[in-house]
Amino acid sequence: MLHVWLRAQHSPLAVWHEDTQQWQTVDGWQQLQAIYGSHKNNAHKALCLYFPSSHLLQVDTEFTATQLKQLGVSGKQYLFEEMSLTPVEQLAIRQISHADRHQLYALSQNDIESWQQSTKLAGMTITALLPDFLLLPTPEEGAGQQVTLYQDTQTMLLRQSLRQGMAVSYLPLIFERFPHLSEVNVLSPVATFEDTSTLSNSNPIDTFGDSMASHDIGLQKSSTPTSSTSTDFMAPTLAMITEHQLLLTTLTTTPKPIENPDRHALNFYIKPTDSQLSPYLRVAMMVALSALVLQMATDGVQWYQYNNAAIATKSEIAKQYQSWFADEPLSTRTKLQVQLQPKLRSDSQAPDSHMAVLARISPLIKQSSLHAQSLVMQPSSLSFTLIAPDRTSLDTFTSTLAAQGLSAKLAQVSGNEQGQFSGQITVNVVENNDTQANTAAS
């Protein structure tokens, strides 16, 4: 993995060389691609970018871990509402917790996308995106008594603990922020190398080749610092530290990349596959999916009910067919409608015999004290249910029908709570027609 330090938005890039434990500066992304883009080692295609801490927002919150979890990402974003010029919905949030203390950090999505686009143009891919204060060594004493300060021509950084640091814009405010500060550890600015400073006076192709070769052999070429490493710009800072009567300690170490940057809690890199949908779109998709599932379930229940009703109807029609046409069994190869329709049509064309018998019975019912309740027409008979005040009336009516030449039979006589009797009288239509025909012939 290639470690690149962007100290300011448009500053030269600093590239870390693991073999020499030193930084090398390049003018920009185009030169970075020219030097490392054609390298055969795929490790140089993955890049860890240390971005300026001035782009980072930080909030110390008194919320508990449970409360922060309940807030969710949206709630945490609105904690930065008063300090962010970027709409809070466009902030990426990271959280670092230790014991009962929780620090929230935010970075604009626009900045992340801009840096990702720059690395893509250089033929590389960001795998870690960290604030540059993490390059500074951690102070040994906490509670704001000791801080680590770094300054060069591009940036000024301060680290106060393992999990906290910042970009410094005005040093006197830092002294007011840490009233218990007693010691400041100062790092020397990173040195630049002569090989990149001579790019403007040499053939770019040859220079890039020399730079690449020097990288392969561990940068054994001359690495004499140029005049840009002068510490004259640090004089006001050192004088201010002395004026505040703080212990000044100069460290011989330089800012160094951290191990396993892709696993760090402040890694703001987001994989393209991990892109999040907006809360509104997520809710809309959930509602649409729920409506689709509900509609499918409703359709399934309706289909099940309709299927059961169709099966029951078909079964009842088959039973009715068998009762009407006992001598003609149903065929399983032919539709029931095809078998039943001609018979119903033929029966409907010859209802005269039934109607003639019914015309003879109706006046008799009206003349009696009986009430007709139901009528069932069978192919060869008529069945009707009569309500009578007593059993004798039913017997008398049956005898009357027989006296009229009708073949009538009384059956299923039963009484009810009101003292009335109901009985079913069946009149054979075919036999009556035959009897009438024989009487006419004689």
Short mmCIF file of C-alpha atoms in Angstrom, two decimals:
data_model
loop_
_atom_site.label_atom_id
_atom_site.label_comp_id
_atom_site.label_asym_id
_atom_site.label_seq_id
_atom_site.Cartn_x
_atom_site.Cartn_y
_atom_site.Cartn_z
CA MET A 1 0.00 0.00 0.00
CA LEU A 2 1.27 3.46 -0.93
CA HIS A 3 0.99 6.09 1.85
CA VAL A 4 0.39 9.60 0.51
CA TRP A 5 0.08 12.73 2.64
CA LEU A 6 -1.97 15.66 1.32
CA ARG A 7 -1.05 18.45 3.76
CA ALA A 8 -3.25 21.11 2.17
CA GLN A 9 -5.91 21.08 -0.53
CA HIS A 10 -3.53 22.03 -3.37
CA SER A 11 -0.15 21.34 -1.76
CA PRO A 12 2.53 18.98 -3.12
CA LEU A 13 2.00 15.34 -2.18
CA ALA A 14 4.31 13.59 0.29
CA VAL A 15 4.92 9.89 -0.40
CA TRP A 16 6.27 7.60 2.31
CA HIS A 17 9.14 5.25 1.49
CA GLU A 18 9.14 2.29 3.83
CA ASP A 19 12.72 1.31 3.07
CA THR A 20 14.25 4.69 3.95
CA GLN A 21 11.61 5.70 6.51
CA GLN A 22 11.42 9.12 4.86
CA TRP A 23 8.96 11.22 2.89
CA GLN A 24 9.43 12.20 -0.76
CA THR A 25 7.41 15.04 -2.26
CA VAL A 26 5.87 15.09 -5.72
CA ASP A 27 4.22 18.06 -7.38
CA GLY A 28 0.78 16.52 -7.76
CA TRP A 29 -1.36 13.60 -8.88
CA GLN A 30 -0.05 13.71 -12.44
CA GLN A 31 3.53 13.31 -11.32
CA LEU A 32 2.49 10.62 -8.84
CA GLN A 33 0.98 8.66 -11.73
CA ALA A 34 4.09 9.15 -13.84
CA ILE A 35 6.33 7.74 -11.11
CA TYR A 36 4.17 4.98 -9.65
CA GLY A 37 1.40 4.42 -12.19
CA SER A 38 3.44 2.08 -14.42
CA HIS A 39 5.03 0.20 -11.53
CA LYS A 40 4.65 -3.57 -11.84
CA ASN A 41 3.94 -4.04 -8.16
CA ASN A 42 0.17 -3.97 -7.63
CA ALA A 43 0.74 -2.79 -4.05
CA HIS A 44 1.36 0.71 -5.42
CA LYS A 45 -2.12 0.74 -6.96
CA ALA A 46 -3.71 0.73 -3.47
CA LEU A 47 -3.34 4.06 -1.73
CA CYS A 48 -3.80 5.31 1.82
CA LEU A 49 -4.45 9.05 1.72
CA TYR A 50 -3.89 11.22 4.79
CA PHE A 51 -6.12 14.23 4.17
CA PRO A 52 -5.82 17.66 5.87
CA SER A 53 -7.30 17.62 9.36
CA SER A 54 -8.69 21.09 8.65
CA HIS A 55 -11.46 19.33 6.67
CA LEU A 56 -12.40 17.26 9.74
CA LEU A 57 -15.17 18.23 12.17
CA GLN A 58 -15.13 16.95 15.75
CA VAL A 59 -17.72 16.85 18.54
CA ASP A 60 -17.26 15.65 22.11
CA THR A 61 -20.63 14.38 23.29
CA GLU A 62 -22.02 13.47 26.69
CA PHE A 63 -24.44 10.95 25.20
CA THR A 64 -24.12 7.35 26.29
CA ALA A 65 -23.41 4.54 23.84
CA THR A 66 -27.08 3.50 23.97
CA GLN A 67 -28.27 7.04 23.25
CA LEU A 68 -25.88 7.39 20.30
CA LYS A 69 -27.11 4.10 18.91
CA GLN A 70 -30.70 5.33 19.18
CA LEU A 71 -29.77 8.55 17.37
CA GLY A 72 -28.58 6.62 14.36
CA VAL A 73 -26.56 8.13 11.52
CA SER A 74 -29.09 10.91 10.84
CA GLY A 75 -29.18 12.00 14.46
CA LYS A 76 -25.38 12.07 14.69
CA GLN A 77 -25.19 14.17 11.53
CA TYR A 78 -27.38 16.87 13.09
CA LEU A 79 -24.96 17.19 16.02
CA PHE A 80 -22.65 18.97 13.53
CA GLU A 81 -25.36 21.32 12.25
CA GLU A 82 -23.99 24.47 13.94
CA MET A 83 -20.38 24.00 12.80
CA SER A 84 -20.77 22.56 9.29
CA LEU A 85 -21.02 24.66 6.13
CA THR A 86 -21.93 21.47 4.28
CA PRO A 87 -25.53 20.18 4.60
CA VAL A 88 -25.49 17.66 7.41
CA GLU A 89 -27.09 15.01 5.17
CA GLN A 90 -23.83 15.01 3.15
CA LEU A 91 -21.55 14.28 6.12
CA ALA A 92 -19.83 10.95 6.69
CA ILE A 93 -19.74 10.15 10.41
CA ARG A 94 -17.19 8.15 12.40
CA GLN A 95 -17.20 7.45 16.13
CA ILE A 96 -14.40 6.64 18.56
CA SER A 97 -15.33 5.47 22.05
CA HIS A 98 -13.15 4.91 25.10
CA ALA A 99 -14.61 4.05 28.50
CA ASP A 100 -17.52 6.49 28.93
CA ARG A 101 -16.23 9.11 26.47
CA HIS A 102 -17.33 9.29 22.86
CA GLN A 103 -15.89 11.47 20.10
CA LEU A 104 -17.72 11.98 16.82
CA TYR A 105 -15.93 12.99 13.63
CA ALA A 106 -17.46 14.18 10.37
CA LEU A 107 -16.16 14.68 6.84
CA SER A 108 -17.94 16.02 3.78
CA GLN A 109 -18.91 13.46 1.16
CA ASN A 110 -17.92 15.98 -1.51
CA ASP A 111 -14.34 15.97 -0.22
CA ILE A 112 -14.26 12.19 -0.18
CA GLU A 113 -15.53 11.97 -3.76
CA SER A 114 -13.07 14.63 -4.91
CA TRP A 115 -10.07 12.76 -3.49
CA GLN A 116 -11.32 9.47 -4.87
CA GLN A 117 -11.65 11.02 -8.31
CA SER A 118 -8.10 12.41 -8.11
CA THR A 119 -6.65 9.02 -7.27
CA LYS A 120 -8.61 7.40 -10.10
CA LEU A 121 -7.11 9.89 -12.54
CA ALA A 122 -3.70 8.84 -11.23
CA GLY A 123 -4.54 5.19 -11.93
CA MET A 124 -4.80 4.28 -8.23
CA THR A 125 -7.51 3.35 -5.76
CA ILE A 126 -8.02 4.64 -2.23
CA THR A 127 -8.34 1.88 0.35
CA ALA A 128 -7.94 4.09 3.44
CA LEU A 129 -8.74 7.76 4.05
CA LEU A 130 -7.46 9.14 7.36
CA PRO A 131 -6.93 12.60 8.94
CA ASP A 132 -3.26 13.58 8.92
CA PHE A 133 -3.02 14.27 12.68
CA LEU A 134 -2.75 10.48 13.06
CA LEU A 135 0.76 10.73 11.55
CA LEU A 136 2.00 12.47 14.71
CA PRO A 137 3.28 10.43 17.69
CA THR A 138 0.94 10.19 20.65
CA PRO A 139 1.86 12.30 23.72
CA GLU A 140 2.92 10.27 26.72
CA GLU A 141 0.86 12.28 29.23
CA GLY A 142 -2.87 12.83 28.80
CA ALA A 143 -5.38 15.23 30.35
CA GLY A 144 -4.12 18.02 28.10
CA GLN A 145 -0.79 18.35 29.93
CA GLN A 146 1.34 17.38 26.93
CA VAL A 147 0.73 17.80 23.17
CA THR A 148 2.64 17.01 20.00
CA LEU A 149 3.00 19.86 17.49
CA TYR A 150 4.04 19.68 13.86
CA GLN A 151 4.56 22.60 11.47
CA ASP A 152 5.83 23.06 7.93
CA THR A 153 5.11 25.50 5.12
CA GLN A 154 1.88 23.69 4.26
CA THR A 155 0.22 22.84 7.57
CA MET A 156 0.27 22.98 11.36
CA LEU A 157 -1.04 19.97 13.28
CA LEU A 158 -1.52 19.11 16.93
CA ARG A 159 -2.17 15.77 18.61
CA GLN A 160 -3.37 15.70 22.19
CA SER A 161 -4.14 12.02 22.74
CA LEU A 162 -4.40 8.65 21.03
CA ARG A 163 -7.84 9.47 19.67
CA GLN A 164 -7.81 13.25 19.36
CA GLY A 165 -5.99 15.77 17.20
CA MET A 166 -6.66 18.77 15.02
CA ALA A 167 -5.35 21.27 12.51
CA VAL A 168 -4.12 24.48 14.13
CA SER A 169 -5.12 27.75 12.53
CA TYR A 170 -4.24 30.11 15.41
CA LEU A 171 -1.85 28.85 18.07
CA PRO A 172 -2.83 31.21 20.96
CA LEU A 173 -6.34 29.69 20.95
CA ILE A 174 -4.78 26.28 21.57
CA PHE A 175 -3.06 27.55 24.71
CA GLU A 176 -6.41 28.85 25.97
CA ARG A 177 -8.12 25.57 25.15
CA PHE A 178 -5.62 23.58 27.24
CA PRO A 179 -5.21 25.50 30.49
CA HIS A 180 -3.30 22.59 32.06
CA LEU A 181 -0.78 22.36 29.23
CA SER A 182 2.78 22.08 30.51
CA GLU A 183 4.85 20.61 27.65
CA VAL A 184 4.89 20.83 23.85
CA ASN A 185 6.72 18.19 21.80
CA VAL A 186 7.77 19.69 18.48
CA LEU A 187 8.51 17.59 15.40
CA SER A 188 10.90 18.65 12.69
CA PRO A 189 9.31 19.31 9.30
CA VAL A 190 9.59 16.58 6.71
CA ALA A 191 12.50 16.95 4.29
CA THR A 192 12.22 17.05 0.51
CA PHE A 193 14.62 15.36 -1.86
CA GLU A 194 16.73 16.84 -4.60
CA ASP A 195 15.59 14.25 -7.15
CA THR A 196 12.10 15.76 -7.37
CA SER A 197 13.29 19.36 -7.13
CA THR A 198 15.29 18.97 -10.34
CA LEU A 199 12.33 17.76 -12.40
CA SER A 200 11.84 21.15 -14.00
CA ASN A 201 15.44 21.21 -15.38
CA SER A 202 15.66 17.67 -16.74
CA ASN A 203 13.99 15.30 -19.16
CA PRO A 204 10.80 14.15 -17.44
CA ILE A 205 11.11 10.61 -18.75
CA ASP A 206 14.72 10.23 -17.55
CA THR A 207 13.93 11.84 -14.22
CA PHE A 208 10.95 9.56 -13.61
CA GLY A 209 13.11 6.58 -14.47
CA ASP A 210 15.80 7.71 -12.03
CA SER A 211 13.19 8.27 -9.34
CA MET A 212 11.76 4.82 -9.92
CA ALA A 213 15.20 3.25 -9.81
CA SER A 214 16.08 5.06 -6.62
CA HIS A 215 12.89 3.75 -5.09
CA ASP A 216 13.73 0.17 -6.11
CA ILE A 217 17.19 0.28 -4.50
CA GLY A 218 15.97 1.93 -1.33
CA LEU A 219 16.67 5.54 -2.33
CA GLN A 220 20.42 5.13 -1.91
CA LYS A 221 20.98 8.19 -4.02
CA SER A 222 21.82 11.52 -2.44
CA SER A 223 19.04 12.81 -0.27
CA THR A 224 20.38 16.12 0.84
CA PRO A 225 17.55 18.35 2.04
CA THR A 226 16.88 21.44 0.00
CA SER A 227 16.38 24.92 1.30
CA SER A 228 12.66 24.23 1.70
CA THR A 229 13.48 22.41 4.92
CA SER A 230 14.57 25.57 6.62
CA THR A 231 12.97 26.05 10.02
CA ASP A 232 12.90 29.85 9.91
CA PHE A 233 9.10 29.78 9.65
CA MET A 234 8.97 27.97 13.01
CA ALA A 235 10.72 30.77 14.93
CA PRO A 236 7.48 32.63 15.87
CA THR A 237 5.92 29.37 17.02
CA LEU A 238 8.90 28.44 19.22
CA ALA A 239 8.99 31.94 20.65
CA MET A 240 5.29 31.79 21.52
CA ILE A 241 5.76 28.47 23.33
CA THR A 242 8.63 29.92 25.33
CA GLU A 243 6.62 33.06 26.09
CA HIS A 244 3.87 30.94 27.67
CA GLN A 245 6.52 29.31 29.88
CA LEU A 246 5.88 25.84 28.48
CA LEU A 247 8.44 23.09 28.37
CA LEU A 248 9.66 22.77 24.77
CA THR A 249 10.92 19.34 23.66
CA THR A 250 12.26 18.78 20.15
CA LEU A 251 11.66 15.24 18.90
CA THR A 252 13.98 13.57 16.42
CA THR A 253 11.21 11.40 14.96
CA THR A 254 9.15 12.38 11.95
CA PRO A 255 5.49 11.87 11.19
CA LYS A 256 4.98 8.22 10.26
CA PRO A 257 2.07 6.29 8.71
CA ILE A 258 0.04 4.05 10.98
CA GLU A 259 -0.24 0.28 10.69
CA ASN A 260 -3.39 -1.27 9.24
CA PRO A 261 -4.94 2.05 8.18
CA ASP A 262 -7.86 0.33 6.45
CA ARG A 263 -9.01 -1.02 9.84
CA HIS A 264 -8.73 2.26 11.73
CA ALA A 265 -11.91 3.67 13.27
CA LEU A 266 -11.36 7.01 11.49
CA ASN A 267 -11.06 5.47 8.04
CA PHE A 268 -13.52 7.55 6.00
CA TYR A 269 -13.15 5.53 2.82
CA ILE A 270 -16.43 4.00 1.66
CA LYS A 271 -16.41 1.18 -0.84
CA PRO A 272 -18.67 1.75 -3.85
CA THR A 273 -20.62 -1.41 -2.98
CA ASP A 274 -21.30 0.00 0.49
CA SER A 275 -23.08 3.10 -0.78
CA GLN A 276 -26.10 3.93 1.34
CA LEU A 277 -29.56 4.84 0.08
CA SER A 278 -31.25 7.92 1.42
CA PRO A 279 -33.66 7.27 4.33
CA TYR A 280 -36.61 8.48 2.22
CA LEU A 281 -35.76 6.08 -0.61
CA ARG A 282 -35.28 3.18 1.82
CA VAL A 283 -38.72 3.83 3.37
CA ALA A 284 -40.32 4.17 -0.07
CA MET A 285 -38.78 0.88 -1.19
CA MET A 286 -39.93 -0.86 2.00
CA VAL A 287 -43.49 0.44 1.55
CA ALA A 288 -43.54 -0.63 -2.10
CA LEU A 289 -42.17 -4.05 -1.20
CA SER A 290 -44.73 -4.45 1.61
CA ALA A 291 -47.56 -3.47 -0.76
CA LEU A 292 -46.31 -5.98 -3.34
CA VAL A 293 -46.13 -8.78 -0.77
CA LEU A 294 -49.61 -7.89 0.56
CA GLN A 295 -51.05 -7.87 -2.97
CA MET A 296 -49.47 -11.23 -3.76
CA ALA A 297 -50.82 -12.69 -0.50
CA THR A 298 -54.31 -11.31 -1.25
CA ASP A 299 -54.23 -12.72 -4.76
CA GLY A 300 -53.10 -16.06 -3.40
CA VAL A 301 -55.95 -16.20 -0.87
CA GLN A 302 -58.51 -15.20 -3.52
CA TRP A 303 -57.21 -17.81 -5.94
CA TYR A 304 -57.40 -20.45 -3.19
CA GLN A 305 -60.98 -19.49 -2.35
CA TYR A 306 -62.06 -19.35 -6.00
CA ASN A 307 -60.42 -22.70 -6.66
CA ASN A 308 -62.23 -24.32 -3.72
CA ALA A 309 -65.53 -22.77 -4.84
CA ALA A 310 -65.00 -24.04 -8.40
CA ILE A 311 -64.24 -27.56 -7.15
CA ALA A 312 -67.31 -27.54 -4.86
CA THR A 313 -69.54 -26.21 -7.66
CA LYS A 314 -68.29 -28.81 -10.09
CA SER A 315 -68.90 -31.56 -7.54
CA GLU A 316 -72.48 -30.40 -6.86
CA ILE A 317 -73.26 -30.14 -10.57
CA ALA A 318 -71.93 -33.66 -11.08
CA LYS A 319 -74.16 -34.95 -8.28
CA GLN A 320 -77.16 -33.16 -9.77
CA TYR A 321 -76.36 -34.59 -13.20
CA GLN A 322 -76.22 -38.12 -11.77
CA SER A 323 -79.58 -37.62 -10.03
CA TRP A 324 -81.16 -36.38 -13.24
CA PHE A 325 -79.54 -38.78 -15.66
CA ALA A 326 -78.74 -41.89 -13.65
CA ASP A 327 -78.46 -44.05 -16.77
CA GLU A 328 -75.92 -41.78 -18.45
CA PRO A 329 -72.65 -41.61 -16.48
CA LEU A 330 -70.37 -38.59 -16.80
CA SER A 331 -67.31 -38.83 -19.03
CA THR A 332 -64.02 -37.60 -17.53
CA ARG A 333 -62.70 -36.78 -21.01
CA THR A 334 -65.49 -34.35 -21.89
CA LYS A 335 -66.30 -31.11 -20.15
CA LEU A 336 -69.31 -31.21 -17.85
CA GLN A 337 -70.85 -28.21 -19.62
CA VAL A 338 -70.66 -29.97 -22.98
CA GLN A 339 -72.46 -33.04 -21.58
CA LEU A 340 -75.06 -31.13 -19.59
CA GLN A 341 -76.01 -28.29 -21.95
CA PRO A 342 -77.78 -30.37 -24.67
CA LYS A 343 -79.85 -32.19 -22.08
CA LEU A 344 -80.90 -28.99 -20.38
CA ARG A 345 -81.79 -27.51 -23.75
CA SER A 346 -83.87 -30.54 -24.71
CA ASP A 347 -85.64 -30.54 -21.35
CA SER A 348 -86.41 -26.86 -21.59
CA GLN A 349 -87.96 -27.36 -24.99
CA ALA A 350 -90.63 -29.78 -23.62
CA PRO A 351 -91.97 -28.47 -20.27
CA ASP A 352 -95.62 -28.85 -21.33
CA SER A 353 -96.27 -32.01 -19.35
CA HIS A 354 -94.99 -30.50 -16.13
CA MET A 355 -96.85 -27.27 -16.66
CA ALA A 356 -100.07 -29.12 -17.45
CA VAL A 357 -99.88 -31.10 -14.20
CA LEU A 358 -98.94 -27.97 -12.25
CA ALA A 359 -101.95 -26.15 -13.77
CA ARG A 360 -104.24 -28.88 -12.43
CA ILE A 361 -102.69 -28.86 -8.94
CA SER A 362 -102.56 -25.07 -8.31
CA PRO A 363 -106.36 -24.51 -8.16
CA LEU A 364 -106.72 -27.42 -5.75
CA ILE A 365 -104.14 -25.90 -3.40
CA LYS A 366 -105.89 -22.52 -3.48
CA GLN A 367 -109.24 -24.12 -2.67
CA SER A 368 -107.82 -25.97 0.35
CA SER A 369 -106.50 -24.67 3.65
CA LEU A 370 -102.93 -25.61 2.66
CA HIS A 371 -99.99 -23.35 1.83
CA ALA A 372 -97.31 -24.30 -0.71
CA GLN A 373 -93.80 -23.77 0.58
CA SER A 374 -91.45 -25.10 -2.16
CA LEU A 375 -91.57 -26.73 -5.56
CA VAL A 376 -88.95 -29.00 -7.18
CA MET A 377 -89.20 -30.08 -10.81
CA GLN A 378 -87.70 -33.44 -11.64
CA PRO A 379 -87.53 -34.89 -15.18
CA SER A 380 -90.38 -37.30 -14.42
CA SER A 381 -92.09 -35.79 -11.40
CA LEU A 382 -93.05 -32.71 -9.42
CA SER A 383 -92.33 -32.46 -5.70
CA PHE A 384 -93.80 -29.72 -3.53
CA THR A 385 -93.96 -29.13 0.18
CA LEU A 386 -97.30 -28.13 1.78
CA ILE A 387 -98.05 -26.66 5.22
CA ALA A 388 -101.32 -27.90 6.82
CA PRO A 389 -102.97 -27.27 10.19
CA ASP A 390 -103.20 -31.03 10.82
CA ARG A 391 -102.18 -34.38 9.39
CA THR A 392 -105.66 -35.15 8.15
CA SER A 393 -105.60 -32.19 5.76
CA LEU A 394 -102.48 -33.58 4.06
CA ASP A 395 -104.04 -37.01 3.65
CA THR A 396 -107.26 -35.50 2.32
CA PHE A 397 -105.36 -33.38 -0.25
CA THR A 398 -103.40 -36.43 -1.41
CA SER A 399 -106.67 -38.34 -1.90
CA THR A 400 -108.09 -35.38 -3.85
CA LEU A 401 -105.13 -35.48 -6.25
CA ALA A 402 -105.60 -39.21 -6.73
CA ALA A 403 -109.31 -38.65 -7.44
CA GLN A 404 -108.25 -36.19 -10.19
CA GLY A 405 -106.27 -38.96 -11.87
CA LEU A 406 -102.86 -37.82 -10.62
CA SER A 407 -100.34 -40.29 -9.21
CA ALA A 408 -99.56 -38.58 -5.90
CA LYS A 409 -97.74 -39.87 -2.85
CA LEU A 410 -97.36 -38.21 0.58
CA ALA A 411 -94.00 -38.52 2.36
CA GLN A 412 -91.77 -36.81 4.93
CA VAL A 413 -94.58 -35.56 7.18
CA SER A 414 -93.35 -33.61 10.23
CA GLY A 415 -94.78 -31.24 12.81
CA ASN A 416 -93.46 -27.93 14.14
CA GLU A 417 -93.76 -25.96 17.40
CA GLN A 418 -96.83 -24.05 16.16
CA GLY A 419 -98.80 -27.30 15.81
CA GLN A 420 -98.65 -27.27 12.02
CA PHE A 421 -97.63 -30.16 9.79
CA SER A 422 -95.51 -30.10 6.64
CA GLY A 423 -95.47 -32.83 4.08
CA GLN A 424 -93.85 -33.48 0.72
CA ILE A 425 -96.17 -34.63 -2.03
CA THR A 426 -94.63 -36.15 -5.16
CA VAL A 427 -96.68 -36.35 -8.38
CA ASN A 428 -95.45 -38.62 -11.17
CA VAL A 429 -95.74 -36.62 -14.38
CA VAL A 430 -94.89 -39.43 -16.86
CA GLU A 431 -97.42 -41.87 -15.40
CA ASN A 432 -100.09 -39.18 -15.36
CA ASN A 433 -99.42 -38.38 -19.03
CA ASP A 434 -99.67 -42.07 -19.91
CA THR A 435 -102.92 -42.39 -17.92
CA GLN A 436 -104.39 -39.35 -19.70
CA ALA A 437 -103.40 -40.78 -23.07
CA ASN A 438 -105.04 -44.15 -22.28
CA THR A 439 -108.22 -42.44 -21.06
CA ALA A 440 -108.45 -40.38 -24.24
CA ALA A 441 -107.96 -43.48 -26.38
CA SER A 442 -110.77 -45.44 -24.67
#
